[in-house]
Amino acid sequence: MAGKRNPETPSDLFCKAFDKYRSHSSSFEAWQRFVYILGHDIARAFGNDTSHFDDIADASQSMSDDDQFGAMFDALVLMLEENPFQDALGSMFMNLGIGNEAGGQFFTPYHLAKLTANLAFDESTFENAVSGKGFATFNEPSCGAGANVIGACDVLHEKGIDWQHDALFVCQDISELTALMCYIQLSLIGAAAVVIVGDTIKMEQRFTLRTPVLMIDDVWVLRHIRELRNEHRTV
């Protein structure tokens, strides 16, 4: 009797859909198309100003295969539902061999990113920040696809901390593509984050996106209202 065939994993489904999605374009061009469309759609759906990259996303949409795009998105959501604490997009980018086409762009393996986050975490500093203003702010000046930030969420989760309400992540990257990858992943796992596209060293900010949690979660919305009131009183 023949052995049972192992069911396809979400990453298998993603790769299969991606092979069809890229059709007549290069893998890197297809990846850019997927990331720009998805990042743009999430950002716009939750009230972000997307005017800085509307044209690029619209151009990508005109070249998109909606069926395969939907299959890739579904597979990505399944990956993150099974385990939110992983750099799914960064791993897929590497597994598909796109790094070479992207001019030698490679992402840090997630286990190293989590190790770094664990070593950098200082519990007393975190607790002082939370007791003072209700949350602690984490800054990632070169976020890439978000592995270090997701690693920090993972570490906080393991320590029993409410990482979705007790931590705000401010992430920045000079590359629109990688910053959008970070934005997509943090949005889908429910992290509270501000993602900035721009050169950190030059203190440049081309555009900024807020994850859905910051835009619709009651706790973060109330905090934002208090912040605006305090600014108004200060003026």
Short mmCIF file of N, CA and C in Angstrom, two decimals, residues 3 27 29 52-53 55-56 59 75 105 111 126 131 141 148 152 154 158 166 176 194 202 208 213-214 227 231:
data_model
loop_
_atom_site.label_atom_id
_atom_site.label_comp_id
_atom_site.label_asym_id
_atom_site.label_seq_id
_atom_site.Cartn_x
_atom_site.Cartn_y
_atom_site.Cartn_z
N GLY A 3 2.26 4.88 0.65
CA GLY A 3 2.14 5.78 1.79
C GLY A 3 1.34 7.01 1.43
N SER A 27 11.29 37.07 -11.01
CA SER A 27 10.80 36.79 -9.66
C SER A 27 10.79 38.06 -8.82
N GLU A 29 10.51 41.22 -9.82
CA GLU A 29 9.43 42.11 -10.26
C GLU A 29 8.08 41.62 -9.74
N HIS A 52 1.79 58.78 -1.41
CA HIS A 52 3.20 58.70 -1.79
C HIS A 52 3.50 57.50 -2.69
N PHE A 53 2.65 56.47 -2.63
CA PHE A 53 2.93 55.32 -3.50
C PHE A 53 1.68 54.78 -4.20
N ASP A 55 0.60 55.66 -7.18
CA ASP A 55 0.89 55.41 -8.60
C ASP A 55 1.60 54.08 -8.80
N ILE A 56 2.55 53.79 -7.93
CA ILE A 56 3.30 52.53 -8.05
C ILE A 56 2.37 51.34 -7.80
N ALA A 59 0.00 50.89 -10.74
CA ALA A 59 0.69 50.29 -11.88
C ALA A 59 0.89 48.79 -11.64
N ALA A 75 -2.26 32.07 1.61
CA ALA A 75 -1.19 31.23 2.14
C ALA A 75 -0.39 31.97 3.20
N GLN A 105 20.37 41.28 -1.85
CA GLN A 105 19.65 41.64 -0.63
C GLN A 105 19.23 40.37 0.10
N HIS A 111 15.82 32.98 13.74
CA HIS A 111 16.31 32.54 15.05
C HIS A 111 17.40 33.48 15.57
N PHE A 126 11.78 48.30 30.54
CA PHE A 126 10.46 48.09 29.95
C PHE A 126 9.37 48.39 30.98
N SER A 131 4.90 51.61 33.28
CA SER A 131 4.30 52.24 34.46
C SER A 131 4.18 53.75 34.29
N PRO A 141 15.83 51.09 13.65
CA PRO A 141 16.18 52.05 12.59
C PRO A 141 16.48 51.44 11.23
N ASN A 148 13.56 41.45 13.39
CA ASN A 148 13.94 41.84 14.75
C ASN A 148 12.72 42.29 15.57
N ALA A 152 11.10 40.57 18.85
CA ALA A 152 10.79 41.26 20.11
C ALA A 152 9.37 40.93 20.57
N ASP A 154 7.84 38.22 19.98
CA ASP A 154 7.95 36.82 20.42
C ASP A 154 8.49 36.76 21.85
N GLU A 158 6.55 35.41 25.22
CA GLU A 158 7.07 34.34 26.07
C GLU A 158 7.17 34.76 27.53
N ASP A 166 1.20 46.77 25.23
CA ASP A 166 2.26 47.32 26.09
C ASP A 166 3.50 47.74 25.31
N GLU A 176 11.75 51.09 0.27
CA GLU A 176 10.29 51.01 0.31
C GLU A 176 9.83 49.56 0.35
N VAL A 194 4.53 51.89 13.92
CA VAL A 194 4.65 52.96 12.94
C VAL A 194 5.81 52.58 12.05
N LYS A 202 20.07 60.15 7.73
CA LYS A 202 19.80 61.52 7.26
C LYS A 202 18.54 62.10 7.90
N THR A 208 5.00 57.62 6.05
CA THR A 208 4.81 56.86 7.29
C THR A 208 3.49 56.12 7.23
N VAL A 213 -3.83 47.97 14.09
CA VAL A 213 -4.07 48.03 15.54
C VAL A 213 -4.03 49.47 16.03
N LEU A 214 -3.08 50.24 15.54
CA LEU A 214 -2.98 51.64 15.98
C LEU A 214 -4.18 52.46 15.52
N GLU A 227 -3.08 62.04 23.46
CA GLU A 227 -1.88 62.69 22.95
C GLU A 227 -2.23 63.97 22.22
N GLU A 231 -1.23 67.82 23.23
CA GLU A 231 -0.56 68.74 22.28
C GLU A 231 -1.34 70.03 22.16
#
